[in-house]
XYZ file of C-alpha atoms in Angstrom:
299
model
C 15.197 -38.633 35.992
C 11.900 -38.952 34.122
C 10.459 -36.043 36.109
C 13.452 -33.871 35.207
C 13.082 -34.727 31.523
C 9.372 -33.891 31.590
C 10.108 -30.574 33.264
C 12.731 -29.736 30.639
C 10.337 -30.637 27.833
C 7.601 -28.439 29.320
C 9.989 -25.508 29.622
C 11.113 -25.886 25.998
C 7.530 -26.177 24.785
C 6.503 -23.098 26.726
C 9.220 -21.085 24.977
C 7.883 -22.032 21.564
C 4.215 -21.734 22.462
C 4.477 -18.208 23.883
C 4.357 -15.710 20.983
C 7.631 -13.865 20.613
C 7.000 -10.216 19.765
C 9.335 -7.309 19.494
C 8.004 -3.803 19.917
C 9.422 -0.595 18.531
C 7.274 1.441 20.889
C 8.798 3.982 23.241
C 7.244 3.788 26.698
C 6.983 6.833 28.912
C 7.168 10.471 27.798
C 7.648 10.876 24.048
C 9.703 13.527 22.286
C 8.911 13.231 18.577
C 10.689 14.865 15.640
C 9.599 14.335 12.012
C 12.219 14.777 9.295
C 11.933 14.859 5.547
C 10.156 16.119 2.483
C 6.672 17.418 1.661
C 5.054 14.166 2.811
C 6.562 14.633 6.277
C 5.489 18.299 6.185
C 1.872 17.409 5.374
C 1.523 18.956 1.924
C -1.963 18.591 0.479
C -2.951 17.671 -3.110
C -3.675 21.374 -3.625
C -0.226 22.563 -2.456
C -1.220 23.726 1.006
C 0.186 22.540 4.312
C -2.236 20.794 6.655
C -2.443 17.838 9.012
C -0.084 15.149 7.728
C 0.925 11.725 8.932
C 3.372 13.130 11.476
C 0.643 15.295 13.038
C -1.655 12.271 13.247
C 1.125 10.211 14.814
C 1.719 12.915 17.411
C -2.025 13.165 18.033
C -2.445 9.425 18.591
C 0.632 9.156 20.796
C -0.724 12.045 22.877
C -3.937 10.060 23.414
C -2.009 7.121 24.830
C 1.239 8.478 26.264
C 2.672 11.729 27.563
C 3.793 13.766 24.533
C 6.298 16.291 25.808
C 7.604 17.521 22.464
C 6.662 17.347 18.785
C 8.112 19.151 15.776
C 8.092 18.792 12.013
C 10.126 21.963 11.564
C 12.858 19.948 9.838
C 10.516 18.799 7.062
C 10.292 20.813 3.869
C 8.666 20.283 0.441
C 11.044 19.442 -2.366
C 13.766 18.031 -0.133
C 15.877 15.228 -1.573
C 17.925 12.864 0.595
C 20.873 15.241 0.146
C 18.784 18.138 1.472
C 17.512 16.150 4.461
C 21.040 14.960 5.230
C 22.343 18.532 5.103
C 19.612 19.641 7.468
C 20.263 16.777 9.893
C 23.914 17.798 10.035
C 23.113 21.469 10.695
C 23.627 23.022 14.108
C 19.957 24.010 14.393
C 18.764 20.497 13.640
C 21.110 18.847 16.094
C 19.700 20.997 18.883
C 16.186 19.882 17.965
C 16.995 16.212 17.409
C 19.368 15.382 20.254
C 16.669 14.849 22.894
C 14.191 13.054 20.625
C 13.252 9.472 21.412
C 10.960 9.019 18.382
C 12.095 10.108 14.915
C 10.364 9.534 11.579
C 11.981 10.168 8.195
C 10.432 10.572 4.751
C 13.218 10.968 2.221
C 13.983 9.553 -1.198
C 10.855 10.185 -3.260
C 12.061 13.507 -4.655
C 15.329 11.906 -5.781
C 13.230 9.580 -7.937
C 10.030 11.437 -8.863
C 11.844 14.455 -10.295
C 13.119 12.084 -13.003
C 9.651 10.844 -13.960
C 7.701 12.754 -16.577
C 4.009 12.465 -15.771
C 1.310 13.810 -18.073
C -1.930 14.079 -16.128
C -3.900 14.765 -19.324
C -2.856 11.675 -21.252
C -2.066 9.510 -18.222
C 1.420 8.715 -19.528
C 4.541 8.118 -17.431
C 8.116 8.027 -18.697
C 11.675 7.996 -17.355
C 15.215 7.107 -18.350
C 16.623 4.102 -16.534
C 20.260 5.173 -16.161
C 19.523 8.471 -14.320
C 17.022 6.591 -12.139
C 19.622 3.947 -11.263
C 22.136 6.639 -10.367
C 19.591 8.508 -8.249
C 18.527 5.416 -6.337
C 22.152 4.640 -5.550
C 22.488 8.187 -4.211
C 19.445 7.559 -2.006
C 21.124 4.458 -0.602
C 24.351 6.305 0.238
C 22.684 9.398 1.703
C 20.225 7.434 3.808
C 22.945 5.248 5.290
C 24.983 8.334 6.222
C 21.879 10.058 7.578
C 20.860 7.137 9.780
C 24.405 6.738 11.079
C 24.494 10.439 11.987
C 21.063 10.339 13.623
C 22.038 7.430 15.849
C 24.997 9.474 17.048
C 22.996 12.679 17.556
C 20.024 10.972 19.249
C 21.340 7.659 20.597
C 18.199 6.964 22.645
C 15.772 7.463 19.757
C 13.697 4.830 18.005
C 14.044 5.772 14.330
C 11.387 4.938 11.727
C 12.074 5.259 8.003
C 8.787 5.748 6.182
C 8.274 3.981 2.876
C 6.410 5.452 -0.088
C 3.174 4.720 -1.915
C 2.519 4.570 -5.664
C 2.093 8.250 -6.509
C 0.366 7.947 -9.913
C -2.945 6.100 -9.462
C -4.578 8.216 -12.206
C -2.136 7.067 -14.903
C -3.203 4.617 -17.573
C -2.893 1.005 -16.441
C -0.461 0.267 -19.261
C 1.811 3.034 -17.958
C 1.931 2.038 -14.289
C 4.118 -1.062 -14.249
C 7.505 0.480 -15.067
C 7.152 3.398 -12.648
C 5.703 1.186 -9.911
C 8.758 -1.051 -10.257
C 11.068 1.919 -9.619
C 9.092 2.901 -6.518
C 9.341 -0.713 -5.356
C 13.110 -0.446 -5.799
C 13.120 2.753 -3.739
C 11.183 1.052 -0.937
C 13.489 -1.962 -1.108
C 16.529 0.305 -0.738
C 14.966 2.133 2.220
C 14.082 -1.183 3.877
C 17.558 -2.662 3.399
C 19.350 0.480 4.579
C 17.073 0.608 7.631
C 17.900 -2.990 8.486
C 21.623 -2.384 8.031
C 21.469 0.679 10.292
C 19.390 -1.150 12.907
C 16.327 1.091 12.635
C 12.661 0.491 11.789
C 11.192 0.526 8.292
C 7.506 1.374 7.831
C 5.950 -0.018 4.665
C 2.964 1.997 3.415
C 2.511 0.789 -0.167
C 0.117 -2.034 0.752
C -2.249 0.529 2.307
C -2.404 2.341 -1.054
C -1.880 -0.116 -3.881
C -1.631 1.162 -7.463
C -5.166 2.554 -7.756
C -5.605 4.687 -4.624
C -7.373 7.636 -6.239
C -9.338 7.976 -2.990
C -6.053 8.768 -1.212
C -4.200 10.602 -4.029
C -7.135 12.456 -5.604
C -5.408 15.057 -7.793
C -4.168 13.620 -11.097
C -1.747 16.562 -11.383
C -0.266 16.148 -7.903
C 1.428 13.265 -6.081
C 0.477 14.217 -2.515
C -2.087 12.313 -0.444
C -5.229 13.702 1.148
C -6.174 13.305 4.811
C -7.240 9.703 4.249
C -3.878 8.941 2.666
C -2.022 10.485 5.580
C -4.225 8.519 7.984
C -3.241 5.319 6.161
C 0.426 6.253 6.557
C 0.025 7.028 10.259
C -1.696 3.703 10.843
C 1.078 1.909 8.938
C 3.482 3.531 11.385
C 1.442 2.282 14.340
C 1.470 -1.229 12.903
C 5.209 -1.115 13.600
C 5.283 1.172 16.645
C 2.584 -0.516 18.709
C 1.823 -3.677 16.705
C -1.429 -2.034 15.644
C -2.784 -1.416 19.142
C -2.884 2.300 18.338
C -4.827 3.413 15.248
C -6.166 6.739 13.980
C -9.892 6.519 13.270
C -11.561 8.528 10.505
C -13.461 10.693 12.977
C -10.200 11.572 14.727
C -8.736 13.425 11.740
C -8.917 17.193 12.427
C -11.047 19.336 10.107
C -9.200 20.554 7.023
C -7.280 23.761 7.620
C -4.796 24.117 4.734
C -2.459 27.083 4.734
C 0.210 28.403 2.430
C 3.875 28.699 3.374
C 3.490 32.461 3.366
C 0.707 32.258 5.955
C 2.630 29.828 8.127
C 5.809 31.874 8.092
C 3.899 35.071 8.849
C 2.212 33.384 11.804
C 5.604 32.196 13.019
C 7.046 35.697 12.691
C 4.109 37.154 14.616
C 4.484 34.496 17.318
C 8.197 35.241 17.696
C 7.507 38.953 18.054
C 5.210 38.359 21.042
C 7.387 35.614 22.525
C 4.935 32.788 21.860
C 6.710 29.484 22.573
C 3.923 27.247 21.240
C 6.035 26.396 18.202
C 8.229 24.267 20.439
C 5.601 23.137 22.914
C 3.185 20.937 20.986
C 1.268 20.053 24.123
C 0.139 23.684 24.212
C -1.981 23.155 21.142
C -3.824 20.068 22.259
C -7.447 20.967 21.636
C -10.616 18.895 21.848
C -8.562 15.726 22.297
C -6.602 16.057 19.056
C -3.319 17.657 18.153
C -4.016 20.262 15.491
C -1.278 21.640 13.297
C -0.885 25.233 14.350
C 2.765 26.037 13.816
C 5.494 25.271 11.313
C 8.697 27.243 10.982
C 10.924 25.903 8.194
C 14.599 26.726 8.533
C 15.069 28.573 5.234
């Protein structure tokens, strides 16, 4: 009897002593689709399109796992949650999404930031609370519908909702609190909706803080530089692989910003010669990193 009790105690203790960890990582071949706004598209502080967090995620996954597909074709600057939802529900998007097993989403910032008046000269920030409250409620509704639809379209996918950083580090300190509070509310909504939908939320604000001028260098623009996108990618990997994957500074591809006009012309030229590289990301693996070489927005 005593021996049985000791055995039972040891078994119970072993359960509590062994760390319990859940992983959101997909094992085996990865098919990755990035959805969302200009942050998902990789817009630079100077309005070009370059390597963004989704490209760095694809690059790092490719270093560690087979990456059979990657696309950020469904990401477009200026998109609100309503725009992203409309795109997700489109026939073209469903064809692209249905076989994905990793999906990231950046949506919600444009719903909020378009209501904030920022003066980069004076460092002032202002907004009206009632329109902001209404917009944030719209974010909540659209994101819940979007996540529900995505789980139906791609039932095998691990979905990651990306949070947002404080976009106005150059503003006067006295002006930051109110706007930072609204961005905190946005992140809280995204986190709660993600939990309700049973998907992953990736917090990025701690990697930036309220003074990240090294990551958001242009006082007249809210987009991060390469270091900011690297911070976002690594925040993703803190959830995806519990931090075992990380993008190092020397792994960020050299800057190669391009305009939308250039990108669309390249895509048109590629289509004319039957180049399928736009849908085969493994074809542009070069020098051990995944460089952004194609983007074809559905316009």
